[in-house]
Structures are given as C-alpha cells and as structure tokens.
C-alpha cells in the first residue's frame, strides 16, 4: 500500500554513541525528559524497591516460621508488614506499571514522546521523592531524636489507630506525606498518558486500532485520576486530625473511623485494578505474539476493560463486610463485586481462545503469561468466595485474604511484570535476557509461589488472622507456616537469579536486533534501543497489527478486522 | 488422630438445623472433601479455631453456603483450567515452521455464550448469598437470649452481662443452646479505643468493634466446650496477644458460674498485707475488685481473677509464677502491653500474688 510506510530497519544515521564522562552520563539521566529514559528510571526504581520489600517479606516469614518466635520484636514486625504493603503497592506496583506505560505507549502509537515531557519528568521525581520520604521515616520517625521508626499502622492505616493518642511520633506523618507526594506524581503521569493517547496517535491509528496495551493504560490512567483523589483527601484529613485539631476520624468528638474506611477503600479497591489492568495489558501483547495469532475478540476485550473500570468503582465496601453495615448494604456490595467477575471471565476466555489453534512458543515471557492465566483464574475464584459476604465474615482479615490478594498481586501482576521484562528488555537494551536463567527463574518462582500462597489459603481457613507477629503453638498452624516460609525463600532465590540475569545479560547477552520475537506492534519497527526520536518517519497504520501487514503483504489484517 | 476428630466435627455439621435444608443437602455431600483434606495439616484439632467445624447456627449457615460456593467455583476452576492445560498441550509449537496458524479475530456467538453463562452463575450465587445474609444478620432476637456487652481494649476484652450484673475479662462464659432449650447469646460490640474484631470461627464469623459504632452479633453454640478465637483487626503492637476464650457451659455450669461471679470479692484476712499493697499502689487506678477501694476501669476486673484460666488476654496461664512475672514486668509476656511495671520488690509482689490467689 502506498501509505504503508514503516521504516523497519532504517533509522536516521545516528551519531556514534561515544563514551561520555561518568558525571555527564548521570546528569543526562537526571535532567532527561525522554519518555524512554523516564520509563527505565521508573522500572529500575521499582525493581530496587521490589528487592527492599521482598527482603521485608522474608523477615516477616522468618518471624512466622515457628510459633512464639523472637526473631523481631512486635514493634518491628508491625513496621515490616506496614512497609512491605505500602512499598509494594506505591513504590513497586504503580511505578513499574507507569514505567512500562511511559516506555511503550508512545512507541506503540507511533509518537515521538509523551504529550508533556516535562510534566513526565516532574511526575517521576515526585514519585521518587515520595519513596525516599517514606523510607526516611526510619531515621526521622521520632523527629530525629532517639531511635527512628517506620510507619507501623498497616498499609490500610485504619483510624483511630493513626490518631496522635495511639500513634505518637512522626512515622504516620511520613506515611501520609509520602503518599500525598507520590500521589501527585501519579496523577501527573495519568494525565500525561491520557493526553498522549488522545492526541499523539500516528496517522491511521484510530482508537479501535490501538494495541490493547495502550487501551488498558488509558483506562488505568482514568481510574487513577478518579481513585488517587480520595486517598489524597483522606491523608490531608488525617494530617488535619493529627495537627490542627480536626475530628474527621475521632470518635470521641463525633467523628467516624468508618469514614476513613470508606475513603481508603474507594481508593483501595480500584487501586487493585490500577495494578492488575496493566498486567492484563502485558498479557494482551505477549499471548498473541507467542501463540502466533491475533488477539481473540478485540472489541470485547476493550469493552470488558472499560466495564471493569466502571464496576470497580462500585465495589469498595466489600472490604467492610464486617464493620456492621446493614443487610441491604452488604447485599448491594455482594452483587457489585460478583459482577466484576463477568468482564474478567470474558478476558480469561479470550486469552484461552487466542491460544486455541495457535502455535505456542514457550519462551520465558510466554511461560510467565501462561502461569498468569492459571493463577489469575484461581485468584478470581477466591475473589468470588470473598465476595460472598457471610463467608467473608469468616475469611476477612484471615490468611485466606492474604493468600487471595497475593495471588492477584504476585500470581498475576508480578508474573506478568516478569513476562514484560523478558519481552521488552531486548527492545530497551538491545540484548536478549538469558533464556536458561529465565527458565530457572520461572520454574523456581512458580514452585516457590505455589508453596507459599496455596498453603496460606488453608491456614486462613483454620482461623489464622493477619497482622499477628506470632501465634500460639497449639492452634494447628505450625507446619503450614513453616511450609509458607520455605516457599518464600524459594521465591527469593528466583528473584535473585532474575536480578543477576538483568545485570549479566546487559553485558553478555545475545544481540537482539529490532524484532527478536517476530512481533506486530510498532515498537518492534524501531532499532533496539530506539533512538531519542523513536521514528525517523512518522508511521502510518491501517490495522491493529501494522507489522503483520508489512510481513504479510498478501494477507494483511485490515482486510479481516472488525 | 486429628483427621478422624475433624471428620467427626464435619459429620456433626450434617445435622439439619432448620432452614436451607436443600442447600445443606448439596453442601453436605461436599463437606467430606475439606473434612478429609484439611485435617492432614492440623496438628491440634481440639484447639484449632477452624472455620471448617461450625458449632453454632450462624457458623453452620456460613459453612453450608461456603460449600455451595466451593462447589460452583470448583466446577468453574476444573473446566477452565482443563481447557488451559488442553491448549498448552495441544497447541504448543513443535519444531520450526514457516507458516503462521490460521488467524481468527473473534466470534460473536462464542463470546456471547461465555458472557451469558457467567451472568447466570452470578445470579445464582447472588440470590443464595443474599438469603444467608438476611437469615444471619436479621434473625429475630428471642426473649430467652442472653445479652453480653463486649468492649474491646488495647489489648484485652471486657465482657459485661448487663442483666446479670457481671463484669469479667477475656474469658466469655455462655450457655449451650439446644433445640429443647434455645438460649442464644447476643453480643453488643463496643470499643474503648481503636478498632478490634471479635472472631471465634466455630461460633460465628467476625464482627468489628469500632468506637462510636455499636455492632451486634449472635451465636447459639450447640455443644459445650472451650472455643478459641482472637482479635481479627490490627489494633496495635499486641494485637497478636488479644486472644479470646469462649466457654460454652451446660445450664448448670453456667448458673453456678453466674452465682460465683455475682458474689463480691473474697475478703481473706490472711492476705491483708497483699491487699494493702494492692490498694495503696497505682493498681487501683486501673483495676476493680468489687467491694474494695479498687474501682479502676482501664484494665480487667480482678474480682474473680482466679476463676479464669489465663491472664494477659490469654497470653499466659493463670499460675502463681506467671502472675508474679506479669506484675514484675508485663513485657515478659506482652511487650507493649499498656500495664506498666510497678517497680515493686519481690516480697511485695509475692504478697500481691498471694492476695490475688484468693480472688476466686
């Protein structure tokens, strides 16, 4: 076709990358407004905190491996699980997914950068500063005299435990401020992604021709805009309560601790979807490429994603089935929660149908995505169990819930983050990650994951509540907890292998070329790594898989897409 | 024989308790499944606060419903996971091939089918769930019900029996409720400080104790015995040691217990010295011993301390040695407990313990 211009391997002659002084190189990363560099900064930042929060998890699991352990004190244990949760959600999950969005959205829609490059840099540094602020609490929690301490009120920070009467010192303030600051960064990125997808798509890329990855990142950004706001509002109210004599959450002065719960969960539940939709986004790219088939039911996938976005805003109080809502209130949230299962089910079926009839290559990215489908299925089903309010009266705040949301956050999201890194690392660095190390990483992580989180369901059914620093030896939880902890170590070894793979392959990895996976979206038409301007000539597309059209000129997609 | 013990529990759950019998029939078939699978892990069936061996109507209703949900979700799991395994085996690439597989972009009929089927499943699950919510939450309160007010404190439980004039702590005594003589217990849940949650899995699900937001829950245990639970909402540093012991008594045991609790504290001249130290130190600011100068309400009521098997909300057995260690430094059992170490010498503590040992 005449308007089919895709410069697959014809970049502009680039100035040969010369060795720049170390300081200059660092400087270029600090002042950069390039979406790719910022994306990588996000991802590296998130991987660093993944290791930190992972180490916290390991300390938690050592403490719980045997009953009546004295490995850490109760105070330190509370800090560990608070920091583990806060870090994983706000400093790992959100940044890494926005990192992928930053790196990939402009490339996938044929743009040269994000819509607001400076806002982009500002957002990243705000988020980064938020993370530093949170961890600075370890030295500053008691105001720089005596010993410091980290926040210890749980990542959900229920009032009135956060009141000054029950939590003196400054650790809760660091927690609130850190989340306000990183929240503003997140809002900036969300606005940027929305503006980019709406205004910078290349010629021919209608909304219904966008890669599903971009669709999902757009939806995530909208959801972020809606949900970060109540969180920020709640943090400000908390600080007013703590310092300006406010009584928003102070029951003794007519305030209501339940108001905090509503604010927190109307953020907190959609937040789960903010994290999991990007995981779907990754699966939507990886599964078709490795199955060698177009995604099955693209319009249904878009509709299901938009549906999840809306329904997820109506389900928050399923975290509050035990706070004494009326029976009618409980019933409403049972229904809305179960309804999320419908679009989610559609997605799982569509991924299966994409694999059906394909020729599936089980390279490392696909291994992780396949495990994701399996684990997300289970996570969805335990989610249905928890949506059944009476059963939730038993399961709420037990290890069953911990198992369920780690199935989502690790089994679905972290697995797909690994898939994404194996899949796009060659694009970002020009080198392939080692497949041998990748397979070791996958199988060890899979085994460790199931040892830990499958077992957690059972210990929850046997009545073990969350947030306890130790447990009585006669409760029948001993063996199960030991098994859970051992699985944690297996996962830790796998993650260390992965970190080694990242470093090793950066130096020794096989050269990747432009398109190592024989893929179909626009980012694979650029050199690896892509030049600062991304595309020498603005691409023009006629279908959802522009590179498929180019590789199969006699059988292009645009003839068949609906 | 842990597995047999648990199996016995589960078989007991098969007895119909009125309402939902059809659901329970389906459920009962599948109750054998967890009964066989889970006890393998449980080493202490008699003290495991399991959700799988319900002994009270609300817990029964929840358990029956959970088995029904497990049945449906299990069926979904095996069909979808089966498909996934089939796809992985059948369609994995074998060797290199130049040809791409046939490209399929979608199918309206198929997609409609897998939208409608989940909708139907949701309708069924929702209606069944709604029925149990109303059955448990809005159950009419019979006249014969026993009222207990539960007040959550950092990090212990206060139990008040308003109609019986009893105040006690951490160990709840309630009567068994039988078909012939139904006597459910209604708990009114309050909090003195932060959020807590009352959870004794075998008797009911959990309900939170939230300041300025009174909640209610009920239970009608059908078998006597001791049932364990603990606080299920993170409430601060000693959340893990905020344990609950519920004694389900026979009507005779319960009457005897009530009569003992209603008596004022024993006044034994032999331990007058210990009592004098107790009453002149700060102890009385927080603790009550009825009929004496000790009228504090911050800590547990000690009038009948020796009728309880444990101290420190279940953190330690109620023995003279433990009492001594606890008074000397509460952090021994509960680092972070709000009771201060009183800086008394060993002799003084011995005398206080001797006094406390008379408070039957």
PDB file of N, CA and C in Angstrom, chain B residues 100-133:
ATOM      1  N   UNK B 100       2.337 -19.378   9.557  1.00  0.00           N
ATOM      2  CA  UNK B 100       1.604 -18.909  10.728  1.00  0.00           C
ATOM      3  C   UNK B 100       0.287 -19.678  10.798  1.00  0.00           C
ATOM      4  N   UNK B 101      -0.222 -19.927  11.999  1.00  0.00           N
ATOM      5  CA  UNK B 101      -1.518 -20.599  12.102  1.00  0.00           C
ATOM      6  C   UNK B 101      -2.633 -19.700  11.574  1.00  0.00           C
ATOM      7  N   UNK B 102      -3.797 -20.306  11.349  1.00  0.00           N
ATOM      8  CA  UNK B 102      -4.939 -19.532  10.846  1.00  0.00           C
ATOM      9  C   UNK B 102      -5.283 -18.419  11.820  1.00  0.00           C
ATOM     10  N   UNK B 103      -5.495 -17.225  11.302  1.00  0.00           N
ATOM     11  CA  UNK B 103      -5.808 -16.081  12.154  1.00  0.00           C
ATOM     12  C   UNK B 103      -7.315 -15.994  12.375  1.00  0.00           C
ATOM     13  N   UNK B 104      -7.717 -16.038  13.634  1.00  0.00           N
ATOM     14  CA  UNK B 104      -9.137 -15.922  13.974  1.00  0.00           C
ATOM     15  C   UNK B 104      -9.286 -14.659  14.801  1.00  0.00           C
ATOM     16  N   UNK B 105     -10.215 -13.800  14.426  1.00  0.00           N
ATOM     17  CA  UNK B 105     -10.283 -12.499  15.096  1.00  0.00           C
ATOM     18  C   UNK B 105     -11.364 -12.434  16.179  1.00  0.00           C
ATOM     19  N   UNK B 106     -12.262 -13.408  16.163  1.00  0.00           N
ATOM     20  CA  UNK B 106     -13.315 -13.378  17.173  1.00  0.00           C
ATOM     21  C   UNK B 106     -14.536 -14.103  16.665  1.00  0.00           C
ATOM     22  N   UNK B 107     -15.524 -14.267  17.529  1.00  0.00           N
ATOM     23  CA  UNK B 107     -16.747 -14.944  17.134  1.00  0.00           C
ATOM     24  C   UNK B 107     -17.862 -14.468  18.051  1.00  0.00           C
ATOM     25  N   UNK B 108     -18.823 -13.795  17.485  1.00  0.00           N
ATOM     26  CA  UNK B 108     -19.877 -13.196  18.300  1.00  0.00           C
ATOM     27  C   UNK B 108     -20.640 -14.267  19.092  1.00  0.00           C
ATOM     28  N   UNK B 109     -20.955 -15.378  18.435  1.00  0.00           N
ATOM     29  CA  UNK B 109     -21.735 -16.410  19.124  1.00  0.00           C
ATOM     30  C   UNK B 109     -20.997 -16.930  20.351  1.00  0.00           C
ATOM     31  N   UNK B 110     -19.729 -17.297  20.133  1.00  0.00           N
ATOM     32  CA  UNK B 110     -18.957 -17.870  21.231  1.00  0.00           C
ATOM     33  C   UNK B 110     -18.819 -16.848  22.360  1.00  0.00           C
ATOM     34  N   UNK B 111     -18.529 -15.614  21.984  1.00  0.00           N
ATOM     35  CA  UNK B 111     -18.318 -14.596  23.008  1.00  0.00           C
ATOM     36  C   UNK B 111     -19.600 -14.314  23.781  1.00  0.00           C
ATOM     37  N   UNK B 112     -20.713 -14.368  23.082  1.00  0.00           N
ATOM     38  CA  UNK B 112     -21.995 -14.173  23.757  1.00  0.00           C
ATOM     39  C   UNK B 112     -22.224 -15.299  24.761  1.00  0.00           C
ATOM     40  N   UNK B 113     -21.901 -16.504  24.351  1.00  0.00           N
ATOM     41  CA  UNK B 113     -22.114 -17.662  25.230  1.00  0.00           C
ATOM     42  C   UNK B 113     -21.306 -17.493  26.513  1.00  0.00           C
ATOM     43  N   UNK B 114     -20.033 -17.126  26.373  1.00  0.00           N
ATOM     44  CA  UNK B 114     -19.249 -17.052  27.607  1.00  0.00           C
ATOM     45  C   UNK B 114     -19.431 -15.740  28.343  1.00  0.00           C
ATOM     46  N   UNK B 115     -20.354 -14.919  27.865  1.00  0.00           N
ATOM     47  CA  UNK B 115     -20.803 -13.790  28.678  1.00  0.00           C
ATOM     48  C   UNK B 115     -22.064 -14.166  29.445  1.00  0.00           C
ATOM     49  N   UNK B 116     -22.962 -14.871  28.758  1.00  0.00           N
ATOM     50  CA  UNK B 116     -24.255 -15.185  29.375  1.00  0.00           C
ATOM     51  C   UNK B 116     -24.095 -16.205  30.503  1.00  0.00           C
ATOM     52  N   UNK B 117     -23.255 -17.196  30.305  1.00  0.00           N
ATOM     53  CA  UNK B 117     -23.117 -18.240  31.335  1.00  0.00           C
ATOM     54  C   UNK B 117     -22.622 -17.640  32.656  1.00  0.00           C
ATOM     55  N   UNK B 118     -21.564 -16.813  32.657  1.00  0.00           N
ATOM     56  CA  UNK B 118     -21.167 -16.189  33.932  1.00  0.00           C
ATOM     57  C   UNK B 118     -22.268 -15.330  34.543  1.00  0.00           C
ATOM     58  N   UNK B 119     -23.067 -14.669  33.696  1.00  0.00           N
ATOM     59  CA  UNK B 119     -24.160 -13.852  34.240  1.00  0.00           C
ATOM     60  C   UNK B 119     -25.108 -14.749  35.032  1.00  0.00           C
ATOM     61  N   UNK B 120     -25.445 -15.893  34.463  1.00  0.00           N
ATOM     62  CA  UNK B 120     -26.361 -16.809  35.155  1.00  0.00           C
ATOM     63  C   UNK B 120     -25.745 -17.298  36.472  1.00  0.00           C
ATOM     64  N   UNK B 121     -24.458 -17.618  36.417  1.00  0.00           N
ATOM     65  CA  UNK B 121     -23.803 -18.092  37.645  1.00  0.00           C
ATOM     66  C   UNK B 121     -23.856 -17.007  38.717  1.00  0.00           C
ATOM     67  N   UNK B 122     -23.616 -15.766  38.301  1.00  0.00           N
ATOM     68  CA  UNK B 122     -23.639 -14.666  39.269  1.00  0.00           C
ATOM     69  C   UNK B 122     -25.029 -14.534  39.887  1.00  0.00           C
ATOM     70  N   UNK B 123     -26.064 -14.668  39.058  1.00  0.00           N
ATOM     71  CA  UNK B 123     -27.428 -14.551  39.594  1.00  0.00           C
ATOM     72  C   UNK B 123     -27.660 -15.597  40.678  1.00  0.00           C
ATOM     73  N   UNK B 124     -27.284 -16.828  40.396  1.00  0.00           N
ATOM     74  CA  UNK B 124     -27.493 -17.908  41.373  1.00  0.00           C
ATOM     75  C   UNK B 124     -26.707 -17.634  42.653  1.00  0.00           C
ATOM     76  N   UNK B 125     -25.428 -17.298  42.481  1.00  0.00           N
ATOM     77  CA  UNK B 125     -24.592 -17.048  43.665  1.00  0.00           C
ATOM     78  C   UNK B 125     -25.136 -15.883  44.484  1.00  0.00           C
ATOM     79  N   UNK B 126     -25.573 -14.843  43.790  1.00  0.00           N
ATOM     80  CA  UNK B 126     -26.046 -13.649  44.486  1.00  0.00           C
ATOM     81  C   UNK B 126     -27.296 -13.961  45.307  1.00  0.00           C
ATOM     82  N   UNK B 127     -28.247 -14.661  44.692  1.00  0.00           N
ATOM     83  CA  UNK B 127     -29.504 -14.929  45.408  1.00  0.00           C
ATOM     84  C   UNK B 127     -29.242 -15.803  46.634  1.00  0.00           C
ATOM     85  N   UNK B 128     -28.398 -16.819  46.453  1.00  0.00           N
ATOM     86  CA  UNK B 128     -28.103 -17.699  47.587  1.00  0.00           C
ATOM     87  C   UNK B 128     -27.434 -16.917  48.708  1.00  0.00           C
ATOM     88  N   UNK B 129     -26.494 -16.064  48.322  1.00  0.00           N
ATOM     89  CA  UNK B 129     -25.772 -15.282  49.327  1.00  0.00           C
ATOM     90  C   UNK B 129     -26.707 -14.329  50.066  1.00  0.00           C
ATOM     91  N   UNK B 130     -27.549 -13.636  49.289  1.00  0.00           N
ATOM     92  CA  UNK B 130     -28.454 -12.655  49.896  1.00  0.00           C
ATOM     93  C   UNK B 130     -29.326 -13.335  50.952  1.00  0.00           C
ATOM     94  N   UNK B 131     -29.773 -14.556  50.626  1.00  0.00           N
ATOM     95  CA  UNK B 131     -30.642 -15.283  51.549  1.00  0.00           C
ATOM     96  C   UNK B 131     -29.944 -15.502  52.897  1.00  0.00           C
ATOM     97  N   UNK B 132     -28.681 -15.893  52.840  1.00  0.00           N
ATOM     98  CA  UNK B 132     -27.966 -16.164  54.096  1.00  0.00           C
ATOM     99  C   UNK B 132     -27.659 -14.860  54.837  1.00  0.00           C
ATOM    100  N   UNK B 133     -27.352 -13.809  54.090  1.00  0.00           N
ATOM    101  CA  UNK B 133     -27.082 -12.524  54.754  1.00  0.00           C
ATOM    102  C   UNK B 133     -28.273 -12.146  55.612  1.00  0.00           C
TER     103      UNK B 133
END
